[in-house]
Short mmCIF file of C-alpha atoms and ligand atoms in Angstrom, two decimals:
data_model
loop_
_atom_site.label_atom_id
_atom_site.label_comp_id
_atom_site.label_asym_id
_atom_site.label_seq_id
_atom_site.Cartn_x
_atom_site.Cartn_y
_atom_site.Cartn_z
CA MET A 1 -60.27 22.00 -17.54
CA ILE A 2 -57.49 24.49 -16.92
CA THR A 3 -55.22 23.53 -14.15
CA ALA A 4 -52.44 26.36 -13.72
CA ALA A 5 -49.31 26.56 -11.50
CA LEU A 6 -48.55 29.38 -9.35
CA ILE A 7 -44.74 29.15 -8.36
CA VAL A 8 -43.64 31.77 -5.59
CA ALA A 9 -40.16 32.97 -5.78
CA ALA A 10 -40.05 36.36 -4.40
CA GLY A 11 -38.52 35.69 -1.04
CA ARG A 12 -35.04 36.96 -0.08
CA GLY A 13 -33.60 33.67 0.94
CA GLU A 14 -32.00 34.91 4.09
CA ARG A 15 -31.71 31.49 5.87
CA ALA A 16 -29.70 30.04 2.80
CA GLY A 17 -26.80 32.75 3.51
CA GLY A 18 -25.51 35.85 1.89
CA GLY A 19 -24.65 36.88 -1.74
CA LEU A 20 -27.17 35.93 -4.62
CA ALA A 21 -30.67 34.94 -3.14
CA LYS A 22 -31.47 31.39 -3.55
CA GLN A 23 -33.59 31.29 -6.42
CA TRP A 24 -30.90 32.49 -8.62
CA ARG A 25 -28.14 30.07 -7.34
CA THR A 26 -26.98 27.72 -9.85
CA ILE A 27 -27.58 23.94 -9.19
CA ALA A 28 -26.97 21.24 -11.70
CA GLY A 29 -26.16 23.69 -14.28
CA ARG A 30 -28.79 26.18 -14.24
CA PRO A 31 -30.62 28.59 -11.68
CA LEU A 32 -32.50 26.87 -8.92
CA LEU A 33 -36.01 28.35 -9.97
CA ASP A 34 -35.28 27.29 -13.70
CA HIS A 35 -35.37 23.77 -12.33
CA THR A 36 -38.67 24.29 -10.28
CA ILE A 37 -40.34 25.71 -13.51
CA ALA A 38 -39.16 22.94 -15.92
CA ALA A 39 -40.69 20.46 -13.38
CA PHE A 40 -44.07 22.03 -13.96
CA ARG A 41 -43.63 22.29 -17.67
CA ASN A 42 -42.74 18.48 -17.88
CA ALA A 43 -45.84 17.48 -15.75
CA PRO A 44 -48.89 16.43 -17.73
CA GLY A 45 -51.97 18.32 -17.40
CA ILE A 46 -50.90 21.67 -16.30
CA GLY A 47 -51.59 24.68 -18.44
CA PRO A 48 -50.42 28.34 -17.72
CA ILE A 49 -47.64 28.93 -15.20
CA ALA A 50 -47.40 32.13 -13.21
CA VAL A 51 -44.20 33.22 -11.33
CA VAL A 52 -43.88 35.53 -8.48
CA LEU A 53 -40.72 37.51 -8.64
CA PRO A 54 -39.14 39.99 -6.30
CA ALA A 55 -39.96 43.66 -7.13
CA GLY A 56 -37.48 45.17 -9.62
CA ASP A 57 -36.07 42.02 -10.79
CA THR A 58 -36.29 43.02 -14.41
CA ASP A 59 -33.51 40.67 -16.09
CA ALA A 60 -35.41 37.55 -14.67
CA ALA A 61 -38.75 39.13 -15.55
CA SER A 62 -38.04 39.60 -19.37
CA ARG A 63 -36.44 36.26 -19.54
CA PHE A 64 -39.34 34.42 -18.05
CA ALA A 65 -41.90 36.80 -20.12
CA SER A 66 -40.25 35.76 -23.34
CA ALA A 67 -40.82 32.17 -22.33
CA GLY A 68 -44.51 32.58 -22.06
CA LEU A 69 -44.67 32.72 -18.27
CA ILE A 70 -47.38 35.03 -16.41
CA LEU A 71 -45.40 37.13 -13.99
CA ALA A 72 -46.34 38.97 -10.91
CA GLU A 73 -44.31 41.22 -8.18
CA GLY A 74 -44.16 39.70 -4.96
CA GLY A 75 -45.30 41.29 -1.42
CA SER A 76 -43.85 41.48 1.92
CA ASP A 77 -44.60 37.94 2.99
CA ARG A 78 -45.48 34.64 1.26
CA SER A 79 -49.07 35.16 1.52
CA SER A 80 -49.04 38.40 -0.14
CA SER A 81 -46.91 36.92 -2.87
CA VAL A 82 -49.46 34.25 -3.43
CA ARG A 83 -52.47 36.62 -3.33
CA ARG A 84 -50.76 38.75 -6.04
CA GLY A 85 -49.64 35.57 -8.18
CA LEU A 86 -53.34 34.52 -7.86
CA ASN A 87 -54.59 37.78 -9.25
CA ALA A 88 -52.31 37.75 -12.09
CA LEU A 89 -53.66 34.31 -13.10
CA ALA A 90 -57.28 35.72 -13.50
CA GLY A 91 -56.81 36.38 -17.39
CA ALA A 92 -56.15 32.91 -18.07
CA THR A 93 -59.28 31.72 -16.44
CA PRO A 94 -57.89 28.74 -14.52
CA ASP A 95 -60.46 26.11 -12.90
CA ARG A 96 -57.63 24.85 -10.61
CA VAL A 97 -54.41 26.18 -9.29
CA LEU A 98 -51.21 24.44 -7.88
CA ILE A 99 -49.12 26.84 -5.52
CA HIS A 100 -45.78 25.89 -5.33
CA ASP A 101 -42.60 27.17 -3.40
CA GLY A 102 -39.94 28.13 -6.02
CA ALA A 103 -37.35 27.06 -3.44
CA ARG A 104 -38.32 23.27 -4.02
CA PRO A 105 -36.74 22.69 -7.35
CA CYS A 106 -36.53 18.96 -6.84
CA VAL A 107 -40.50 18.50 -7.09
CA HIS A 108 -41.01 15.37 -9.26
CA PRO A 109 -43.64 15.86 -12.19
CA ASP A 110 -45.10 12.43 -10.66
CA LEU A 111 -46.15 14.25 -7.48
CA ILE A 112 -47.67 17.17 -9.34
CA ALA A 113 -49.73 14.58 -11.33
CA ARG A 114 -50.83 12.89 -7.99
CA ILE A 115 -52.13 16.48 -6.83
CA VAL A 116 -53.81 17.24 -9.96
CA ASP A 117 -55.57 13.87 -9.88
CA ALA A 118 -56.65 14.07 -6.21
CA LEU A 119 -58.26 17.34 -7.11
CA ASP A 120 -60.87 15.44 -9.17
CA SER A 121 -62.44 14.24 -6.17
CA ALA A 122 -61.43 17.10 -3.49
CA PRO A 123 -61.55 21.02 -3.55
CA GLY A 124 -57.99 20.97 -2.23
CA ALA A 125 -55.13 18.58 -2.13
CA ALA A 126 -51.46 18.84 -0.70
CA PRO A 127 -48.52 16.63 -0.28
CA ALA A 128 -47.08 15.65 3.34
CA LEU A 129 -45.14 13.08 4.93
CA ALA A 130 -46.17 11.35 7.99
CA VAL A 131 -43.72 12.20 10.78
CA THR A 132 -41.66 9.11 11.60
CA ASP A 133 -39.04 10.79 13.95
CA ALA A 134 -39.88 11.06 17.65
CA LEU A 135 -41.02 14.40 18.73
CA TRP A 136 -39.74 16.40 21.77
CA THR A 137 -39.94 19.84 23.04
CA GLY A 138 -36.97 21.48 24.21
CA ASP A 139 -35.69 24.68 25.53
CA GLY A 140 -32.78 25.15 23.23
CA GLY A 141 -30.48 23.01 25.57
CA ASP A 142 -32.27 20.21 27.12
CA VAL A 143 -35.22 18.08 26.33
CA THR A 144 -38.14 19.13 28.23
CA GLY A 145 -40.63 16.83 27.04
CA THR A 146 -42.10 14.47 24.41
CA ARG A 147 -45.18 14.66 21.97
CA ASP A 148 -47.06 11.81 20.37
CA ARG A 149 -46.44 11.93 16.69
CA SER A 150 -49.50 9.86 15.55
CA GLY A 151 -51.54 11.90 13.14
CA LEU A 152 -48.82 14.22 12.50
CA TYR A 153 -47.58 15.33 8.91
CA ALA A 154 -44.75 17.58 7.42
CA ALA A 155 -46.39 19.71 4.85
CA GLN A 156 -44.95 20.08 1.58
CA THR A 157 -46.00 22.17 -1.87
CA PRO A 158 -47.59 22.09 -4.43
CA GLN A 159 -50.78 22.76 -2.76
CA GLY A 160 -53.84 22.45 -5.27
CA PHE A 161 -57.13 24.06 -4.99
CA HIS A 162 -59.96 25.17 -7.03
CA TYR A 163 -58.97 28.51 -8.08
CA ALA A 164 -61.93 30.76 -7.47
CA ALA A 165 -62.27 28.99 -3.96
CA ILE A 166 -58.39 29.59 -2.98
CA ARG A 167 -58.65 33.23 -4.42
CA ALA A 168 -61.50 34.21 -2.39
CA ALA A 169 -60.03 32.55 0.71
CA HIS A 170 -56.82 34.33 0.39
CA ALA A 171 -58.80 37.73 -0.14
CA ALA A 172 -60.59 36.96 3.05
CA HIS A 173 -57.84 35.89 5.14
CA PRO A 174 -56.32 38.26 7.81
CA GLY A 175 -52.62 37.18 6.88
CA GLY A 176 -49.93 35.19 8.72
CA ALA A 177 -50.98 31.77 7.59
CA ALA A 178 -48.18 29.21 7.27
CA ASP A 179 -49.24 27.93 4.03
CA ASP A 180 -52.27 27.84 1.48
CA VAL A 181 -53.59 24.93 3.29
CA GLU A 182 -54.29 27.00 6.26
CA VAL A 183 -55.72 29.73 4.29
CA ALA A 184 -58.18 27.18 2.45
CA ARG A 185 -59.13 25.72 5.94
CA ALA A 186 -59.94 29.05 7.35
CA ALA A 187 -62.44 29.26 4.52
CA GLY A 188 -63.79 26.09 5.17
CA MET A 189 -62.37 23.97 2.37
CA ALA A 190 -61.55 20.27 2.72
CA VAL A 191 -57.99 19.47 1.78
CA ARG A 192 -57.12 15.90 0.99
CA ILE A 193 -53.53 14.55 2.09
CA VAL A 194 -51.52 13.09 -0.76
CA GLU A 195 -48.49 11.12 -0.24
CA GLY A 196 -45.49 13.52 -0.31
CA ASP A 197 -41.82 12.83 -1.58
CA PRO A 198 -38.86 13.05 0.75
CA ASP A 199 -36.74 14.36 -2.00
CA ASN A 200 -39.25 17.40 -2.50
CA LEU A 201 -36.84 19.51 -0.02
CA LYS A 202 -37.30 23.40 0.41
CA VAL A 203 -33.77 24.64 -0.15
CA THR A 204 -33.54 26.79 3.00
CA ARG A 205 -30.30 26.64 4.61
CA PRO A 206 -26.74 26.47 2.98
CA GLY A 207 -26.25 22.89 3.39
CA ASP A 208 -29.49 22.31 1.17
CA PHE A 209 -27.94 23.56 -2.17
CA ALA A 210 -25.61 20.50 -2.28
CA ARG A 211 -28.36 18.01 -1.48
CA ALA A 212 -30.52 19.50 -4.19
CA GLU A 213 -27.61 19.14 -6.74
CA ARG A 214 -27.26 15.64 -5.80
CA LEU A 215 -30.90 15.04 -6.31
CA LEU A 216 -31.27 17.07 -9.61
CA GLY A 217 -27.79 15.68 -10.96
CA GLY A 218 -28.97 12.22 -10.72
CA ARG A 219 -32.11 12.42 -12.67
CA MET A 220 -32.48 11.30 -16.04
CA SER A 221 -31.01 14.22 -18.02
CA VAL A 222 -31.44 12.46 -21.78
CA ARG A 223 -34.61 11.46 -23.38
CA LEU A 224 -35.01 9.30 -26.70
CA GLY A 225 -38.04 9.44 -29.04
CA ASN A 226 -38.67 7.58 -32.55
CA GLY A 227 -41.02 8.37 -35.17
CA PHE A 228 -42.31 6.41 -38.27
CA ASP A 229 -44.48 7.64 -41.18
CA VAL A 230 -45.49 6.42 -44.57
CA HIS A 231 -47.05 8.40 -47.63
CA ARG A 232 -48.55 6.89 -50.58
CA PHE A 233 -47.42 8.04 -54.29
CA GLY A 234 -49.77 9.88 -56.64
CA GLU A 235 -49.69 12.21 -59.22
CA GLY A 236 -47.00 14.92 -59.29
CA ASP A 237 -43.61 15.92 -60.55
CA HIS A 238 -41.59 16.12 -57.17
CA VAL A 239 -41.53 14.74 -53.63
CA THR A 240 -40.69 16.94 -50.78
CA LEU A 241 -38.29 15.02 -48.39
CA CYS A 242 -36.69 16.51 -45.46
CA GLY A 243 -37.60 19.94 -46.32
CA VAL A 244 -36.04 19.37 -50.03
CA ALA A 245 -38.02 19.04 -53.31
CA VAL A 246 -36.61 16.35 -55.39
CA PRO A 247 -37.57 16.09 -58.96
CA TYR A 248 -39.49 12.77 -59.53
CA GLY A 249 -42.18 11.27 -61.99
CA ARG A 250 -44.82 11.24 -59.12
CA GLY A 251 -45.58 13.01 -55.86
CA LEU A 252 -46.53 11.90 -52.31
CA GLN A 253 -50.16 12.16 -51.17
CA GLY A 254 -51.10 13.68 -47.96
CA HIS A 255 -52.98 16.31 -46.32
CA SER A 256 -49.80 18.61 -45.59
CA ASP A 257 -46.93 18.62 -48.09
CA ALA A 258 -46.52 15.09 -47.33
CA ASP A 259 -42.92 15.29 -46.29
CA VAL A 260 -42.68 11.72 -44.84
CA GLY A 261 -39.20 12.31 -43.36
CA MET A 262 -39.85 15.48 -41.65
CA HIS A 263 -43.18 13.86 -40.12
CA ALA A 264 -40.87 11.13 -38.70
CA VAL A 265 -38.52 13.38 -37.24
CA THR A 266 -41.19 15.70 -35.72
CA ASP A 267 -43.01 12.61 -34.00
CA ALA A 268 -39.60 11.48 -32.84
CA ILE A 269 -39.40 14.70 -30.95
CA TYR A 270 -43.00 14.65 -29.71
CA GLY A 271 -42.28 11.01 -28.58
CA ALA A 272 -39.06 11.93 -26.56
CA LEU A 273 -41.32 14.77 -24.76
CA ALA A 274 -44.15 11.97 -24.49
CA ARG A 275 -46.55 14.71 -26.00
CA GLY A 276 -48.43 12.83 -28.59
CA ASP A 277 -48.05 13.18 -32.21
CA ILE A 278 -48.21 15.38 -35.23
CA GLY A 279 -51.95 14.35 -35.76
CA GLN A 280 -52.64 15.39 -32.34
CA HIS A 281 -51.09 18.73 -32.45
CA PHE A 282 -52.28 19.45 -36.14
CA PRO A 283 -55.46 17.47 -36.97
CA PRO A 284 -55.58 16.30 -40.44
CA SER A 285 -59.48 17.11 -40.41
CA ASP A 286 -58.36 20.75 -39.83
CA PRO A 287 -58.29 22.57 -43.41
CA GLN A 288 -55.89 25.17 -42.53
CA TRP A 289 -52.95 22.43 -42.56
CA LYS A 290 -53.99 21.47 -46.09
CA GLY A 291 -50.91 21.81 -48.30
CA ALA A 292 -49.00 23.01 -45.22
CA ALA A 293 -45.19 22.97 -45.33
CA SER A 294 -44.04 20.41 -42.76
CA GLY A 295 -41.56 22.87 -41.21
CA ILE A 296 -44.49 24.35 -39.23
CA PHE A 297 -44.90 21.04 -37.49
CA LEU A 298 -41.00 20.44 -36.68
CA ARG A 299 -40.79 24.08 -35.59
CA HIS A 300 -43.58 23.29 -33.04
CA ALA A 301 -42.00 20.32 -31.82
CA VAL A 302 -38.61 21.98 -31.02
CA ALA A 303 -40.48 25.07 -29.59
CA LEU A 304 -42.20 22.64 -27.20
CA ALA A 305 -39.10 20.89 -26.40
CA THR A 306 -37.37 24.11 -25.59
CA GLU A 307 -40.37 25.36 -23.45
CA MET A 308 -40.36 22.06 -21.59
CA GLY A 309 -36.64 22.63 -20.72
CA TRP A 310 -34.93 20.36 -23.43
CA ARG A 311 -32.82 20.76 -26.34
CA ILE A 312 -32.32 18.49 -29.40
CA GLY A 313 -29.00 16.51 -28.96
CA ASN A 314 -29.22 14.85 -32.56
CA VAL A 315 -31.87 13.41 -34.95
CA ASP A 316 -31.49 10.38 -37.20
CA CYS A 317 -33.78 9.93 -40.09
CA THR A 318 -33.81 6.77 -42.44
CA LEU A 319 -35.85 7.14 -45.88
CA ILE A 320 -37.16 3.74 -47.14
CA CYS A 321 -37.81 3.66 -50.90
CA GLU A 322 -36.27 2.22 -54.07
CA GLU A 323 -36.76 5.67 -55.78
CA PRO A 324 -35.93 8.63 -56.04
CA LYS A 325 -32.39 8.38 -55.17
CA ILE A 326 -31.63 10.19 -51.92
CA GLY A 327 -28.00 10.31 -51.60
CA PRO A 328 -27.43 13.28 -54.01
CA HIS A 329 -29.77 15.42 -51.74
CA ALA A 330 -28.84 14.06 -48.37
CA ALA A 331 -26.66 17.01 -47.54
CA ALA A 332 -29.18 19.41 -48.60
CA MET A 333 -32.06 17.70 -46.49
CA ARG A 334 -29.59 17.81 -43.37
CA ALA A 335 -28.96 21.46 -43.93
CA ALA A 336 -32.73 22.23 -44.67
CA MET A 337 -33.77 20.31 -41.13
CA ALA A 338 -30.90 21.71 -39.08
CA GLU A 339 -31.84 25.32 -40.00
CA ILE A 340 -35.52 24.50 -38.89
CA MET A 341 -34.51 23.08 -35.53
CA GLY A 342 -31.80 25.69 -35.11
CA LEU A 343 -29.08 22.82 -34.92
CA ASP A 344 -25.75 22.31 -36.68
CA ALA A 345 -25.82 20.03 -39.65
CA ASP A 346 -23.71 17.41 -37.80
CA GLN A 347 -26.57 16.98 -35.28
CA VAL A 348 -28.92 15.90 -38.01
CA SER A 349 -28.39 12.65 -39.78
CA VAL A 350 -30.47 11.46 -43.33
CA LYS A 351 -29.86 8.47 -44.77
CA ALA A 352 -31.93 5.96 -47.12
CA THR A 353 -32.15 2.26 -47.66
CA THR A 354 -34.20 0.24 -50.21
CA SER A 355 -36.33 -2.72 -48.97
CA GLU A 356 -34.66 -5.06 -51.60
CA ARG A 357 -38.00 -4.58 -53.89
CA LEU A 358 -39.94 -6.19 -51.20
CA GLY A 359 -43.25 -4.78 -49.74
CA PHE A 360 -44.86 -1.52 -50.49
CA THR A 361 -41.84 0.60 -50.70
CA GLY A 362 -40.24 -2.12 -52.79
CA ARG A 363 -43.24 -2.09 -55.06
CA GLY A 364 -43.09 1.60 -55.27
CA GLU A 365 -46.35 2.19 -53.84
CA GLY A 366 -44.88 5.03 -51.34
CA ILE A 367 -41.96 5.97 -49.22
CA ALA A 368 -41.62 5.28 -45.54
CA ALA A 369 -39.64 6.88 -43.01
CA MET A 370 -38.15 6.32 -39.41
CA ALA A 371 -36.47 8.70 -37.12
CA THR A 372 -34.84 8.91 -33.82
CA ALA A 373 -34.12 12.12 -31.57
CA THR A 374 -32.44 12.45 -28.54
CA LEU A 375 -33.30 15.38 -26.19
CA VAL A 376 -30.76 16.53 -23.46
CA ALA A 377 -31.65 18.96 -20.47
CA ALA A 378 -31.10 22.62 -21.53
N1 CTP B 1 -41.84 33.91 -0.93
C1 CTP B 1 -42.43 34.70 -1.87
N2 CTP B 1 -42.45 36.15 -1.20
C2 CTP B 1 -42.36 36.25 0.01
C3 CTP B 1 -41.54 35.53 0.94
C4 CTP B 1 -41.31 34.12 0.41
O1 CTP B 1 -42.68 34.67 -2.73
N3 CTP B 1 -42.51 37.72 0.49
C5 CTP B 1 -41.45 32.63 -1.38
C6 CTP B 1 -40.00 32.20 -1.51
O2 CTP B 1 -39.32 32.79 -2.54
C7 CTP B 1 -39.93 30.58 -1.56
C8 CTP B 1 -41.30 30.15 -0.64
O3 CTP B 1 -41.93 31.51 -0.66
O4 CTP B 1 -39.86 30.16 -2.82
C9 CTP B 1 -40.97 29.64 0.58
O5 CTP B 1 -40.48 30.71 1.44
P1 CTP B 1 -38.99 30.53 2.20
O6 CTP B 1 -38.47 29.24 2.04
O7 CTP B 1 -38.92 31.10 3.61
O8 CTP B 1 -38.04 31.48 1.08
P2 CTP B 1 -37.52 32.88 1.71
O9 CTP B 1 -38.42 33.76 2.37
O10 CTP B 1 -36.91 33.49 0.45
O11 CTP B 1 -36.39 32.44 2.64
P3 CTP B 1 -35.96 32.99 4.02
O12 CTP B 1 -37.28 32.89 4.88
O13 CTP B 1 -34.74 32.01 4.70
O14 CTP B 1 -35.56 34.49 3.85
MG1 MG B 2 -39.22 33.09 4.22
#
């Protein structure tokens, strides 16, 4: 089941005031649209992401293309931008699509997950907040009447649909719809109302930037993960630890190069991202990883972190063994892992301890390693 995200960001942001269009204004340290994209990258279950950009925005287009996003050029109104984005997604063969305003950077991954879940049992699902304020009509000056608010909702995005159905609905719609739910309903699709989030504001007017900044700035911007691994000694004349071949009278057994330290560091990064572990990304049952250099795994974890909007703050790895002695090789190990991760050596720690001759490491049956990684918002 492929669930795609379609983020429309081809508007001119006229109500937000002059200067740079709102999707490119910096909030909480990076462009507004980058926050929106990161929220979808951090949401579980989202596959390909398409972004609809203003025509001629080549700088942004090349930046996003190299980050693996599918791109489309926007149309004259929101609906036509959505149509173009849906067409651009066709090659990714999604089963479902979540259509979202680029101007809603505070969308939380939990809300995205609620929409994805709702699509298991409905062809369409969208977030909304029941109206709680009293409703009036007015003539711009005086109140001219009141309205009953019961059964009224304020709509948000992402609005999720079965892909083929919403694409057909958009193709058939005469235009002028307020949102994709209106288009879906015009085609006879049922749309489930999912509890929205008051923080999921659409940045529209000048004052909205400060509110978005407060909301995003207050969010968790550090993540922590740990990893643990063990490999058993076998035949050999060296062990590979943290990317360095250390001469020794035995080797470590394992499907790959059995680099127990690098495996622990890699798992710490996957852990910080809440994206499983090495075994899930590189199944030991798959023959292509036999004897593989573990740098492949570590590089993948770092690339995944980057893609999800995180950079590595630091990693700390402890090797647990009586032998071989790690101290003389620690600097080379730090340098080797720093190089793979694109970090400075002072962001990478490798240290070792014995287990006082206790347990399997104490008896010299194998080597264990534990690691911690912190990730900070990129
Ligand atoms: N949008 C789009 N293509 C358009 C118009 C709007 O992709 N032709 C996108 C906007 O970039 C925004 C979302 O649709 O992410 C919601 O639209 P809105 O908040 O109205 O943004 P703008 O149209 O950019 O702002 P304004 O109406 O103030 O000019
Ligand atoms: Mg608009």
